[in-house]
GROMACS .gro file of C-alpha atoms in nm:
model
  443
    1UNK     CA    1  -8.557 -14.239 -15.223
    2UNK     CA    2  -8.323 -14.431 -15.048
    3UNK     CA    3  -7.946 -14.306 -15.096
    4UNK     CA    4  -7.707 -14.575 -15.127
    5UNK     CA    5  -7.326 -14.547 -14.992
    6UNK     CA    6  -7.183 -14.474 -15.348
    7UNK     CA    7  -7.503 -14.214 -15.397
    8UNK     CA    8  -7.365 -14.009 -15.115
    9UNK     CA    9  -6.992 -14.066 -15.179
   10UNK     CA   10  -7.043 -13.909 -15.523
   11UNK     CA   11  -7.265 -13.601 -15.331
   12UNK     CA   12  -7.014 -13.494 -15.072
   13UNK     CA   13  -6.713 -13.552 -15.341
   14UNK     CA   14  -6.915 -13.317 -15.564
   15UNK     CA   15  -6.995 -13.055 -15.260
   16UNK     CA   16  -6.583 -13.054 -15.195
   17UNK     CA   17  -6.534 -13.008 -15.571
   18UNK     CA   18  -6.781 -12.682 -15.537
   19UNK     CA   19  -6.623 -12.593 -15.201
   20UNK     CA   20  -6.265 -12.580 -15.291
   21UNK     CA   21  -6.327 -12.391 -15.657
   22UNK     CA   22  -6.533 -12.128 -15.428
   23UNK     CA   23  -6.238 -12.059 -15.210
   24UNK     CA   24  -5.996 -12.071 -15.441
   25UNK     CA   25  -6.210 -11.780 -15.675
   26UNK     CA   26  -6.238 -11.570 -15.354
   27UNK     CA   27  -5.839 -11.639 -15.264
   28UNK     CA   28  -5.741 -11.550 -15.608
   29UNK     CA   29  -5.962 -11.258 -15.698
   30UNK     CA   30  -6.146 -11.481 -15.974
   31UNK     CA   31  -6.416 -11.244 -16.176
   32UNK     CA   32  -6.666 -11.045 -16.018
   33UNK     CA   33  -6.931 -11.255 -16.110
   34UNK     CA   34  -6.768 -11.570 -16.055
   35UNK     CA   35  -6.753 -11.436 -15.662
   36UNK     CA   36  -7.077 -11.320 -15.659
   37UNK     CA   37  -7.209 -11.651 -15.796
   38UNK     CA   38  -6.996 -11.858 -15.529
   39UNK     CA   39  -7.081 -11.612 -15.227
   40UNK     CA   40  -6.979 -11.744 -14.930
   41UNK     CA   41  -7.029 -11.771 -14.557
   42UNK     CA   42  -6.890 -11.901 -14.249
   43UNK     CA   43  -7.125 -11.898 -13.923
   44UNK     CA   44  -6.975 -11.964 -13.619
   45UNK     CA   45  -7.002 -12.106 -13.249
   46UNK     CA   46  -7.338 -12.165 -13.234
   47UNK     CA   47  -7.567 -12.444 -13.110
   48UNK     CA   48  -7.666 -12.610 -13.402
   49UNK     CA   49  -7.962 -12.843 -13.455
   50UNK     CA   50  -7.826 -13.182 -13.589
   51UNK     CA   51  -7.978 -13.359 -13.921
   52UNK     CA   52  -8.213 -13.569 -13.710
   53UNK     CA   53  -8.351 -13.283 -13.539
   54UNK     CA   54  -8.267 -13.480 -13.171
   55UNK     CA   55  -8.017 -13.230 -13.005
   56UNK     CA   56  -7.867 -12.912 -13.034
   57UNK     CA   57  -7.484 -12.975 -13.087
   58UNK     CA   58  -7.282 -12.717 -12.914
   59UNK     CA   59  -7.020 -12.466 -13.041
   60UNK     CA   60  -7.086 -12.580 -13.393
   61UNK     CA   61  -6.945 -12.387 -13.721
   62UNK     CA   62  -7.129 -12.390 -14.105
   63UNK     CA   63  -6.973 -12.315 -14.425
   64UNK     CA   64  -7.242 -12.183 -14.685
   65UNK     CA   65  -7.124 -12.179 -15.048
   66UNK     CA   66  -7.339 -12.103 -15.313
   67UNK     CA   67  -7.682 -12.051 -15.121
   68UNK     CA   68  -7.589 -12.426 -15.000
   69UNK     CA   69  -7.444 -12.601 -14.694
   70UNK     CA   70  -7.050 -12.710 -14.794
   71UNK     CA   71  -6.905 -12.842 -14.411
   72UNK     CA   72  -7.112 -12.829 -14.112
   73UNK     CA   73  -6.946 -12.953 -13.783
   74UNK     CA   74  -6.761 -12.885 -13.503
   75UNK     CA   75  -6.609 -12.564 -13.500
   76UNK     CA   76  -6.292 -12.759 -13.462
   77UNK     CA   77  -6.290 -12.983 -13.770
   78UNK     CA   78  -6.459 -12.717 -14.006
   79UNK     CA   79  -6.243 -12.519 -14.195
   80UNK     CA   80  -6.309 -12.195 -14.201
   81UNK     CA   81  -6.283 -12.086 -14.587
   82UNK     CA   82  -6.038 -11.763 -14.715
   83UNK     CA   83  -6.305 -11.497 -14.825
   84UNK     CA   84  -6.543 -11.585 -14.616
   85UNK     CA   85  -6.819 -11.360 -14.432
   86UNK     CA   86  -6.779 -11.428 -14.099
   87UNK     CA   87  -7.132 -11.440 -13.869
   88UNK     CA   88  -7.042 -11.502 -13.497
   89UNK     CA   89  -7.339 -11.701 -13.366
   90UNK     CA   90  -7.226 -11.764 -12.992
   91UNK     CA   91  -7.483 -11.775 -12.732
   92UNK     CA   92  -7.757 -11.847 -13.054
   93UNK     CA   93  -7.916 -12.180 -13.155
   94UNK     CA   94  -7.970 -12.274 -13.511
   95UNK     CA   95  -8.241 -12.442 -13.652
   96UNK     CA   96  -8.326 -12.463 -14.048
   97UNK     CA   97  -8.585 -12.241 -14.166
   98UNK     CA   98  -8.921 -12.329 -14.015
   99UNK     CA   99  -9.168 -12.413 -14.319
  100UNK     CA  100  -9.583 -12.321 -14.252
  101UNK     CA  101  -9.775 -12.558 -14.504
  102UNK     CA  102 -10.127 -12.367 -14.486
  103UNK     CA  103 -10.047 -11.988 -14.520
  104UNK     CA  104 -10.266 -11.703 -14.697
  105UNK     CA  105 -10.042 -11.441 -14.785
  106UNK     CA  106 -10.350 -11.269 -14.982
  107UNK     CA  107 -10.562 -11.276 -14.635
  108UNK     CA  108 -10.520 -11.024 -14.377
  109UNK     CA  109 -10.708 -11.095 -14.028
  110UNK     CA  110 -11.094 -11.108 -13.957
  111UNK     CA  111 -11.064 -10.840 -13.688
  112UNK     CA  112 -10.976 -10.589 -13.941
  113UNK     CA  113 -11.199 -10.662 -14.249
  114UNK     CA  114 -11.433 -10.949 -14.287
  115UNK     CA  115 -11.340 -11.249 -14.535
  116UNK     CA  116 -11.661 -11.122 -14.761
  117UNK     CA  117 -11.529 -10.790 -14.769
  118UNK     CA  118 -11.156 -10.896 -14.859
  119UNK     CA  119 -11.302 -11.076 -15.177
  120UNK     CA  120 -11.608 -10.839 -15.258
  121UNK     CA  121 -11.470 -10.486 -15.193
  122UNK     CA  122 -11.083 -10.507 -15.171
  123UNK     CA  123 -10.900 -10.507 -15.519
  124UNK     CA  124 -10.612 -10.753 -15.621
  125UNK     CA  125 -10.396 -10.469 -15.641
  126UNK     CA  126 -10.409 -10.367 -15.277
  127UNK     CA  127 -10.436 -10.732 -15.168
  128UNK     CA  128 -10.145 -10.812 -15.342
  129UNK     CA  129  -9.943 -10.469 -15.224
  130UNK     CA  130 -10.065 -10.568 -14.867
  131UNK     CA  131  -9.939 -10.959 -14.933
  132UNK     CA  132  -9.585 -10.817 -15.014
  133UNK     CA  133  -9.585 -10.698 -14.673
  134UNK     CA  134  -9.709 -10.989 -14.525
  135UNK     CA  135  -9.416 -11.220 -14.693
  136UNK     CA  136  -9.141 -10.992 -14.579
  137UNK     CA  137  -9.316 -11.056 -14.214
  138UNK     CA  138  -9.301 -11.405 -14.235
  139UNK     CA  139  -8.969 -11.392 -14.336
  140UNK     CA  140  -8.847 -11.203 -14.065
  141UNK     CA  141  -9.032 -11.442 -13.811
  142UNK     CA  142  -8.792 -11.707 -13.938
  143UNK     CA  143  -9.032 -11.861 -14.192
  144UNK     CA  144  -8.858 -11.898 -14.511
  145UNK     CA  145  -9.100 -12.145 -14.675
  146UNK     CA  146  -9.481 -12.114 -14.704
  147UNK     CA  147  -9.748 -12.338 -14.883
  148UNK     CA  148  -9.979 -12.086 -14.993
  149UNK     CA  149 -10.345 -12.261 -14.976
  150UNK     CA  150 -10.539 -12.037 -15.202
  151UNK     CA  151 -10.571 -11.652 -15.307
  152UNK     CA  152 -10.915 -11.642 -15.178
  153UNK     CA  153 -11.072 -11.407 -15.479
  154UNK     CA  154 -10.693 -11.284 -15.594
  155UNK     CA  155 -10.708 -11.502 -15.866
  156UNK     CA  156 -10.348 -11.595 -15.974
  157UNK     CA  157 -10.181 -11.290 -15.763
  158UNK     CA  158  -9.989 -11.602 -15.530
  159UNK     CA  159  -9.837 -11.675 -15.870
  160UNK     CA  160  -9.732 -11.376 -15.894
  161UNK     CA  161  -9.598 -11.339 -15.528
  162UNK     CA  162  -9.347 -11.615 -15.508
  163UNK     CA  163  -9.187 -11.524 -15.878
  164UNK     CA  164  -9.147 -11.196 -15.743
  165UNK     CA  165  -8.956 -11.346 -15.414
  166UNK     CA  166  -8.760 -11.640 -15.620
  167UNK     CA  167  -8.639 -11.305 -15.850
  168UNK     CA  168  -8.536 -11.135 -15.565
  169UNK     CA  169  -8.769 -10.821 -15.675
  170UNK     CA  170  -8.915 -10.789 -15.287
  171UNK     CA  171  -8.846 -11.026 -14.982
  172UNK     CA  172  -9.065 -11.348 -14.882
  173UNK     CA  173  -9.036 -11.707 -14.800
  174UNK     CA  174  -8.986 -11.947 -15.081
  175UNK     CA  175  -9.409 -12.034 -15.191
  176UNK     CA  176  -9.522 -12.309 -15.308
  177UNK     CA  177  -9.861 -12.154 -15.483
  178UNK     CA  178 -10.229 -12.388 -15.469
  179UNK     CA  179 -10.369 -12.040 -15.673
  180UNK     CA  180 -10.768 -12.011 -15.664
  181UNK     CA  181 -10.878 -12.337 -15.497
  182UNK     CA  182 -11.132 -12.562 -15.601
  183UNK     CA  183 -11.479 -12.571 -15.512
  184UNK     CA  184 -11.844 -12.696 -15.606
  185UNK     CA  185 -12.135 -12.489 -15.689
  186UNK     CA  186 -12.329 -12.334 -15.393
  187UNK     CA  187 -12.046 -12.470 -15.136
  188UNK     CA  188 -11.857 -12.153 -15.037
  189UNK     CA  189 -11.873 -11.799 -14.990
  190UNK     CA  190 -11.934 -11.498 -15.049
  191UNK     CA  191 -12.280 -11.656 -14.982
  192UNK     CA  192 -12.651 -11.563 -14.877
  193UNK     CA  193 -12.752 -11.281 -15.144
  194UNK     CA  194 -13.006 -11.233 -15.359
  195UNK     CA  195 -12.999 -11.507 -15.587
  196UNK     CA  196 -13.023 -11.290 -15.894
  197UNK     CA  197 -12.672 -11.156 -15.870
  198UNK     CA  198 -12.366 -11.414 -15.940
  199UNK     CA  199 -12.140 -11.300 -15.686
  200UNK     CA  200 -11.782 -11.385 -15.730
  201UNK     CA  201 -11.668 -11.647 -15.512
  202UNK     CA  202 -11.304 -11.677 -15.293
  203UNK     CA  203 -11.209 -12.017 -15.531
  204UNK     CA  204 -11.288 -12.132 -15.819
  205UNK     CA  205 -11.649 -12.305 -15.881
  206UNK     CA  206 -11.655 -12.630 -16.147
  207UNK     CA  207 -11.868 -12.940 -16.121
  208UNK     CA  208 -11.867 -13.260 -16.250
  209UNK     CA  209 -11.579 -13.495 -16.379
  210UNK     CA  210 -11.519 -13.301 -16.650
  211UNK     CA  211 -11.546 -12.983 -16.461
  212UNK     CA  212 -11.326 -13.074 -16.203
  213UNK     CA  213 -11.067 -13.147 -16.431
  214UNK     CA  214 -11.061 -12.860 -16.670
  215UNK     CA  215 -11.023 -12.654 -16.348
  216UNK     CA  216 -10.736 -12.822 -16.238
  217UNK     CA  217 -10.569 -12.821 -16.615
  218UNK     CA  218 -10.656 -12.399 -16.557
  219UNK     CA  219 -10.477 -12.409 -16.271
  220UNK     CA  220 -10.181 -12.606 -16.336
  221UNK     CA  221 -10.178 -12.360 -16.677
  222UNK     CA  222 -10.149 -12.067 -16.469
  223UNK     CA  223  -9.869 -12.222 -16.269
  224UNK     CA  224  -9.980 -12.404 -15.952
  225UNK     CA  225  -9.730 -12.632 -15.765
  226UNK     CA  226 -10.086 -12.747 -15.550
  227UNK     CA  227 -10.432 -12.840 -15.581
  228UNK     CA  228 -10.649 -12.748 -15.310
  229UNK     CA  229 -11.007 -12.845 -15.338
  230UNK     CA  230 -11.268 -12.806 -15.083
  231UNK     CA  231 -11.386 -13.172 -14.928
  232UNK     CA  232 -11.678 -13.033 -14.741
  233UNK     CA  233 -11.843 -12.719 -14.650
  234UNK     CA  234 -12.112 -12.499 -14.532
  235UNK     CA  235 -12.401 -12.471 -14.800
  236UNK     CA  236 -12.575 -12.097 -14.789
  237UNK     CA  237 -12.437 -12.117 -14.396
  238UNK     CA  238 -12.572 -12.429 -14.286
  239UNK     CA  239 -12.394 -12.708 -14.130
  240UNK     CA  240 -12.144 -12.861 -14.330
  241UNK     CA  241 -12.206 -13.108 -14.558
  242UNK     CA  242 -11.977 -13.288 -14.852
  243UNK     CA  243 -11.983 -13.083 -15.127
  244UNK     CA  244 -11.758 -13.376 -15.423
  245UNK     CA  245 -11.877 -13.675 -15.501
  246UNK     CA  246 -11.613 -13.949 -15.452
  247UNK     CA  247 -11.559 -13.964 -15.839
  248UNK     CA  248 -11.538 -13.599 -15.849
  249UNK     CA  249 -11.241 -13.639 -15.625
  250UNK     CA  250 -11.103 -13.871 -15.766
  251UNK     CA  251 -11.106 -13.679 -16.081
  252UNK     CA  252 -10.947 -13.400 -15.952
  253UNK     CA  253 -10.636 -13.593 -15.764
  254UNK     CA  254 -10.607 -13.827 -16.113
  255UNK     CA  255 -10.589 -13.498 -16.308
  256UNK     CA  256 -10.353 -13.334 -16.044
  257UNK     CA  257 -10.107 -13.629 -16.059
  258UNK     CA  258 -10.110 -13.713 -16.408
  259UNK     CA  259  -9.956 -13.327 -16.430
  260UNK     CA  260  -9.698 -13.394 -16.131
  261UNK     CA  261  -9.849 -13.222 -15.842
  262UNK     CA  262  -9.975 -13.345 -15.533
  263UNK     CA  263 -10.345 -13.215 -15.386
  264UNK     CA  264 -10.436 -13.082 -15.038
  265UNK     CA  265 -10.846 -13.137 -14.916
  266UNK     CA  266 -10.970 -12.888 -14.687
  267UNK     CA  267 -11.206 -13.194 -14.494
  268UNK     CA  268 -11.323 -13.122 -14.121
  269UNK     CA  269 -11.609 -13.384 -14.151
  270UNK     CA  270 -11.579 -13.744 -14.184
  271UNK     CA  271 -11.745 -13.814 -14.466
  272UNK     CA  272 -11.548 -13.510 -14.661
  273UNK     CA  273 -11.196 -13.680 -14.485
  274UNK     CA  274 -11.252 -14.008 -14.579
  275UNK     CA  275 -11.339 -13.947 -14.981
  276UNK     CA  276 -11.048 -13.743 -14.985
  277UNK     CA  277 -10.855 -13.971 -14.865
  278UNK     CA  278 -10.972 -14.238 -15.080
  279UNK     CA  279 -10.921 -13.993 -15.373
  280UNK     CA  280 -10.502 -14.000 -15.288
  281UNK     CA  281 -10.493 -13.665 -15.140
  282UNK     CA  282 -10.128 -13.577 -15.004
  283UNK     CA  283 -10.281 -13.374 -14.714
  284UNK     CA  284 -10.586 -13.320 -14.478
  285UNK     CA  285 -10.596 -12.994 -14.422
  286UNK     CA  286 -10.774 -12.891 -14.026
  287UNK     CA  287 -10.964 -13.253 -14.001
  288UNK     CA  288 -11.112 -13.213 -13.658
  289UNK     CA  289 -11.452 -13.429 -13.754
  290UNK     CA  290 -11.196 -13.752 -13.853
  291UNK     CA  291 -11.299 -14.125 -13.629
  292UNK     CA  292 -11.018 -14.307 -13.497
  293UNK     CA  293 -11.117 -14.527 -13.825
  294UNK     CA  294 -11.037 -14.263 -14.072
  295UNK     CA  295 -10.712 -14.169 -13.865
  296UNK     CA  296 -10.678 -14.546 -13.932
  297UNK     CA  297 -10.702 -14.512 -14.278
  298UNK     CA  298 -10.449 -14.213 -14.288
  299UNK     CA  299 -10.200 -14.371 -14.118
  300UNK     CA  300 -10.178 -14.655 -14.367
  301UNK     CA  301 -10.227 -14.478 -14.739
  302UNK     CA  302  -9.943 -14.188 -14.553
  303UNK     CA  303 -10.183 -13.923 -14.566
  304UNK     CA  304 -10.055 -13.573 -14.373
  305UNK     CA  305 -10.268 -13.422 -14.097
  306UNK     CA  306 -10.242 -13.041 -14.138
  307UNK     CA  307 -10.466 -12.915 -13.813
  308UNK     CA  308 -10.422 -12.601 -13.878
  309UNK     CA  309 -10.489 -12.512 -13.448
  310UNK     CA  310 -10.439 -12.100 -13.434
  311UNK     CA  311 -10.699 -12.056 -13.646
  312UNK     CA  312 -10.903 -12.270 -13.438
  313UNK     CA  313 -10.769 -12.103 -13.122
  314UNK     CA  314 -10.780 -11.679 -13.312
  315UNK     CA  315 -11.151 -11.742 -13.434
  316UNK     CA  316 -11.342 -11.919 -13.156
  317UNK     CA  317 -11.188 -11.639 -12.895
  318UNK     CA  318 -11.258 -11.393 -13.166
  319UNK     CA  319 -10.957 -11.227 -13.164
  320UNK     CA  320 -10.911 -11.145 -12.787
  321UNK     CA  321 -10.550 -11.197 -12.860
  322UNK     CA  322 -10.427 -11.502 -12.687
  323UNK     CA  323 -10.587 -11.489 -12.346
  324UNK     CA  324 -10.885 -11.756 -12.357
  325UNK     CA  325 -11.192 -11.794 -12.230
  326UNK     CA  326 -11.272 -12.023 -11.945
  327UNK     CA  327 -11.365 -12.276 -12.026
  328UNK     CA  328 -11.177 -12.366 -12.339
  329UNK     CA  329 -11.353 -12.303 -12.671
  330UNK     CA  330 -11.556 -12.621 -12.737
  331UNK     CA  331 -11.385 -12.609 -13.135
  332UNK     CA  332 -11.026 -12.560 -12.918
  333UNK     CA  333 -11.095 -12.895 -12.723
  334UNK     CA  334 -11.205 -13.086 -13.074
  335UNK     CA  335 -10.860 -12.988 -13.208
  336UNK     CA  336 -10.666 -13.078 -12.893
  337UNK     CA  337 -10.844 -13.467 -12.875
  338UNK     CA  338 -10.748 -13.485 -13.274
  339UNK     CA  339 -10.446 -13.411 -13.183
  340UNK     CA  340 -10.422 -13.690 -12.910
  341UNK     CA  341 -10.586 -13.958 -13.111
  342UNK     CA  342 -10.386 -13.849 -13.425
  343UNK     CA  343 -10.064 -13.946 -13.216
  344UNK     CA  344 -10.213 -14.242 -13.095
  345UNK     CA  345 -10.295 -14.363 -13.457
  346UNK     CA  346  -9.926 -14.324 -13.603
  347UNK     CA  347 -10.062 -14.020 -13.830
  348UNK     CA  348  -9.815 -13.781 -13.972
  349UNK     CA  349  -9.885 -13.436 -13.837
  350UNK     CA  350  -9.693 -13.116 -13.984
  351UNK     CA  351  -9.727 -12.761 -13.942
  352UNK     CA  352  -9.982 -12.561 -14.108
  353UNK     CA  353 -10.120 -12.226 -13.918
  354UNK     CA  354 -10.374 -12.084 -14.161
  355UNK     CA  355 -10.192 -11.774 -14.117
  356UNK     CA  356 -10.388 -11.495 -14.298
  357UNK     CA  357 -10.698 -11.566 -14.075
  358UNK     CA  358 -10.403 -11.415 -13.803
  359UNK     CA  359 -10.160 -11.196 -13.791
  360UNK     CA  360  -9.841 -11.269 -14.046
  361UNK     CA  361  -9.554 -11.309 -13.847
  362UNK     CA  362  -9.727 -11.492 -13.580
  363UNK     CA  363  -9.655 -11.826 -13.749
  364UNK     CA  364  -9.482 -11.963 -13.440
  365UNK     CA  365  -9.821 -12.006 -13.271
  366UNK     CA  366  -9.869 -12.303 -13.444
  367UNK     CA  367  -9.554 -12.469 -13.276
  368UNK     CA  368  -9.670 -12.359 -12.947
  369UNK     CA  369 -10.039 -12.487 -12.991
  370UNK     CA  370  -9.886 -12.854 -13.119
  371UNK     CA  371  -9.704 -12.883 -12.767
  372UNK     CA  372  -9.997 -12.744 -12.511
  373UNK     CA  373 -10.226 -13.065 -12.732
  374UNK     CA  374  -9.945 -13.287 -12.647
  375UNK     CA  375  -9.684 -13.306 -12.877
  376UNK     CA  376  -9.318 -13.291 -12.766
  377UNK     CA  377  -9.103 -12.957 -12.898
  378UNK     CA  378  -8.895 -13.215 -13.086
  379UNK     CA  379  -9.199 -13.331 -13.298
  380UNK     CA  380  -9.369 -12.981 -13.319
  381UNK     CA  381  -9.014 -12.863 -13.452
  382UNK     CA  382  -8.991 -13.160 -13.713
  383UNK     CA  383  -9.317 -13.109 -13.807
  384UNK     CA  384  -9.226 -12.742 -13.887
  385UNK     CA  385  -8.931 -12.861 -14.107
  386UNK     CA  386  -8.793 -13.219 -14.181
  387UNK     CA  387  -9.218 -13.356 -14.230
  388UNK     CA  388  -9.274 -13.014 -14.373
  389UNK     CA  389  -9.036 -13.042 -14.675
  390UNK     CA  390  -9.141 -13.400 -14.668
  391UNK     CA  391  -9.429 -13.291 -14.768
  392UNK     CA  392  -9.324 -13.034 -15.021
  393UNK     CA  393  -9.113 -13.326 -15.181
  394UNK     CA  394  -8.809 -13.099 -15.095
  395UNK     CA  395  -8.661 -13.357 -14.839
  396UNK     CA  396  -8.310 -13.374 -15.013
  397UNK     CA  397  -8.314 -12.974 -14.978
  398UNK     CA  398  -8.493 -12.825 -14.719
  399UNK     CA  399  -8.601 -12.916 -14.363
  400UNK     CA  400  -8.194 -12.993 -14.255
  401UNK     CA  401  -7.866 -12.872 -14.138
  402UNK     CA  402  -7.713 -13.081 -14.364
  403UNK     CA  403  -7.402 -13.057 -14.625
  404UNK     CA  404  -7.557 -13.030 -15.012
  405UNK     CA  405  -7.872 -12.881 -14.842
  406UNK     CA  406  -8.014 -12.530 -14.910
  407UNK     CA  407  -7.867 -12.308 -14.685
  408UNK     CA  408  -8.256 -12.197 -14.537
  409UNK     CA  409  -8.118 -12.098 -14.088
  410UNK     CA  410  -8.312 -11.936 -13.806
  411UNK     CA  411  -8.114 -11.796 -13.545
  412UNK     CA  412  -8.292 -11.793 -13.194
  413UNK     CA  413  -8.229 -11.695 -12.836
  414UNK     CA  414  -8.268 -12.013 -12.604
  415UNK     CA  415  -8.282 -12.314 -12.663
  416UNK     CA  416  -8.646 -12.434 -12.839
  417UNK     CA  417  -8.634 -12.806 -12.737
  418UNK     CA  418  -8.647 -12.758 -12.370
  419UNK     CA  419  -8.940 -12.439 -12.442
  420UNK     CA  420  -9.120 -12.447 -12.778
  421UNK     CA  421  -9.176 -12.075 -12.737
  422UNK     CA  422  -8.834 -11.969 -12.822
  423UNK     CA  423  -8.900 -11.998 -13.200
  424UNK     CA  424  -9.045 -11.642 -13.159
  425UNK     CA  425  -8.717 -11.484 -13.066
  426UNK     CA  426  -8.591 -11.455 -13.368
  427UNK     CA  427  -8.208 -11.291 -13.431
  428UNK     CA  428  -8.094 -11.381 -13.741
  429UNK     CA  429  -8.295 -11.512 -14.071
  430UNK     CA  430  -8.033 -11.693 -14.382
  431UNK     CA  431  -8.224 -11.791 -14.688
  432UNK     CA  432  -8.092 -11.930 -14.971
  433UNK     CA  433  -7.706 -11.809 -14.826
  434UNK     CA  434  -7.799 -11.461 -14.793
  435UNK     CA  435  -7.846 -11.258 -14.410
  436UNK     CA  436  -8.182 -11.109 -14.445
  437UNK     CA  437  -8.253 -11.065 -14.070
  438UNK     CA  438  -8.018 -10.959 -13.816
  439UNK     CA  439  -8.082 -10.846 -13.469
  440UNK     CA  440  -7.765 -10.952 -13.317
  441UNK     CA  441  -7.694 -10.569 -13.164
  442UNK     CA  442  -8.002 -10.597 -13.041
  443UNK     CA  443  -8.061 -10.672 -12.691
   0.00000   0.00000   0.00000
């Protein structure tokens, strides 16, 4: 919503309020838990990335108070707090913690066990040990939010993940959990056995109005902040068909919002992209089959395009790292012209990797694939954080070096605007006002 002058008089003259009782506690000696409440921290002389994510403003200084940003300036107009933990940042550019919207923390890659043997023969109890490793990965690859697009057969175990994180019980990124997914009968996998056996399935199967809706009320129950349903897909591997009809959709989005939460569509067909987006979906997730008319169409109703391109790029090289064949991957030059005619069309892109399918901790990929298909690094950045927490409805909190914001920083080496790939050098990780990654001895 639109903050009006009084609006953000009252915020800043509440963040001094918090400010000056912090440093006064840690001047005085206040209570130990008082001080450990009010922790704070004072970075300094770096090149920080300003709130419209235009230009990196030199030998800049950041107060954190709280887990949130209290003063951010100038080193010479900040005032550097009595208490503080001082974290010399010179040579370093800041960004705020890069957000991936289409993450599978319960997925490990295809090159060492095959999706149908991840859901048929690994248990939710190694998945999920194996997805606690994953998180703390991410983390440390400056990542420090993830949308979590479905468990893939591990039932409610991304539930169970980002408590774990929140509680501070192992490290992570902050997750937003979409749980088990939705899907309809005979449209997704494990697939192609002997019809006799009822295999279990990497979302959860319901059909029908009704159906569709008492699987998103399950959902929501078991503590989803997403719905993901599935717009189109292969049937018994064939070519990809719709799998909802449109007031099958539209039951599931109606059902979604009437509980507060917004809905993601995996759609890579037309017909799949535009129901979906007639439904009210928030976000297309991959959408390489969409017209120019459908790009149309999300550009007015403010639909996100989530392209989801290393996936694209890790699965038709199959796996041979990064080095390509020649020529390009005919699915590779599908999502490059999306991306061109998505830009053309005004449509909303923001980062989404699929990660899971790759590597975790590769995330940055993404950011580098957005600028080869002709975005700017300015755009592939904002897309990684102020559309990002757009999307997550977390634009007052996350996405921004910004006083009264969350106090989410990656530290890199170079500076990313001029080259896109120095999001991978990663020095120093803050989430929530707490160092969890430092490499600054490091060479």
């Amino acid at each position: 919503a639109m903050k009006t002058p009084i609006s953000r008089i009252h915020r800043n003259l509440a963040w001094n309020c918090i400010f000056w009782a912090a440093a006064s506690v840690a001047a005085t000696g206040g209570n130990a838990h008082a001080a450990e409440k009010e922790e704070m921290i004072y970075l300094t002389h770096a090149a920080v990335l300003d709130a419209s994510g235009e230009n990196f403003s030199p030998d800049s200084c950041i107060v954190v108070v709280g887990g949130r940003i209290a003063q951010v300036g100038a080193c010479s107009s900040v005032l550097a707090p009595t208490g503080a933990t001082t974290v010399d940042l010179t040579g370093l550019h800041v960004l705020p913690g890069l957000i991936d919207l289409h993450s599978h923390l319960l997925l490990h890659p295809y090159n060492e066990a095959k999706w149908d043997d991840q859901v048929l023969r690994e248990s939710i109890e190694i998945r999920t040990i194996r997805a606690t490793v994953a998180a703390r990965k991410t983390l440390e690859a400056g990542f420090t939010t993830l949308r979590d697009l479905g468990t893939e057969g591990a039932g409610f175990a991304d539930v169970a993940l980002r408590d774990a994180i929140a509680s501070n019980l192992i490290p992570g990124p902050r997750v937003f959990a979409s749980t088990r997914a939705i899907v309809a009968t005979g449209c997704y996998g494990p697939s192609g056995f002997d019809p006799r056996w009822d295999m279990p399935k990497g979302a959860q199967v319901a059909d029908g109005v009704d159906g569709v809706r008492r699987a998103v009320r399950e959902q929501v129950a078991a503590g989803a902040d997403w719905i993901k349903f599935y717009a189109d897909y292969r049937r018994n591997g064939s070519e990809t068909t719709v799998t909802f009809s449109q007031a099958e959709m539209d039951a599931i989005v109606d059902e979604a919002h009437s509980a507060g939460l917004p809905v993601a569509a995996h759609a890579t067909i037309e017909d799949g992209i535009r129901r979906a987006v007639l439904a009210g979906v928030q976000t297309i997730e991959h959408g390489y089959g969409a017209s120019d008319e459908v790009l149309k169409m999300m550009h007015d109703r403010g639909v996100f395009l989530c392209p989801t391109l290393t996936a694209i790029e890790m699965t038709s090289t199959k796996f041979a790292g990064w080095k390509r064949r020649t020529p390009e991957p005919e699915a590779l030059s599908r999502a490059r012209d999306l991306i061109q005619r998505a830009l053309r069309a005004g449509v909303t892109i923001t980062n989404g990797s699929d990660v899971g399918v790759f590597a975790h901790g590769d995330n940055a990929r993404e950011l580098e694939l957005m600028v080869e298909f002709g975005m700017t690094p300015r755009e592939a950045i904002r897309a990684a954080t102020t559309i990002a927490a757009k999307v997550l409805r977390k634009d007052n909190e996350l996405g921004r070096i910004e006083r009264g914001y969350l106090a989410d920083f990656v530290a890199v080496r170079g500076d990313p605007l001029e080259n896109i790939s120095h999001t991978r050098d990663v020095v120093l990780v803050i989430k929530d006002g707490k160092v969890v990654v430092d490499h600054r001895s490091k060479p």
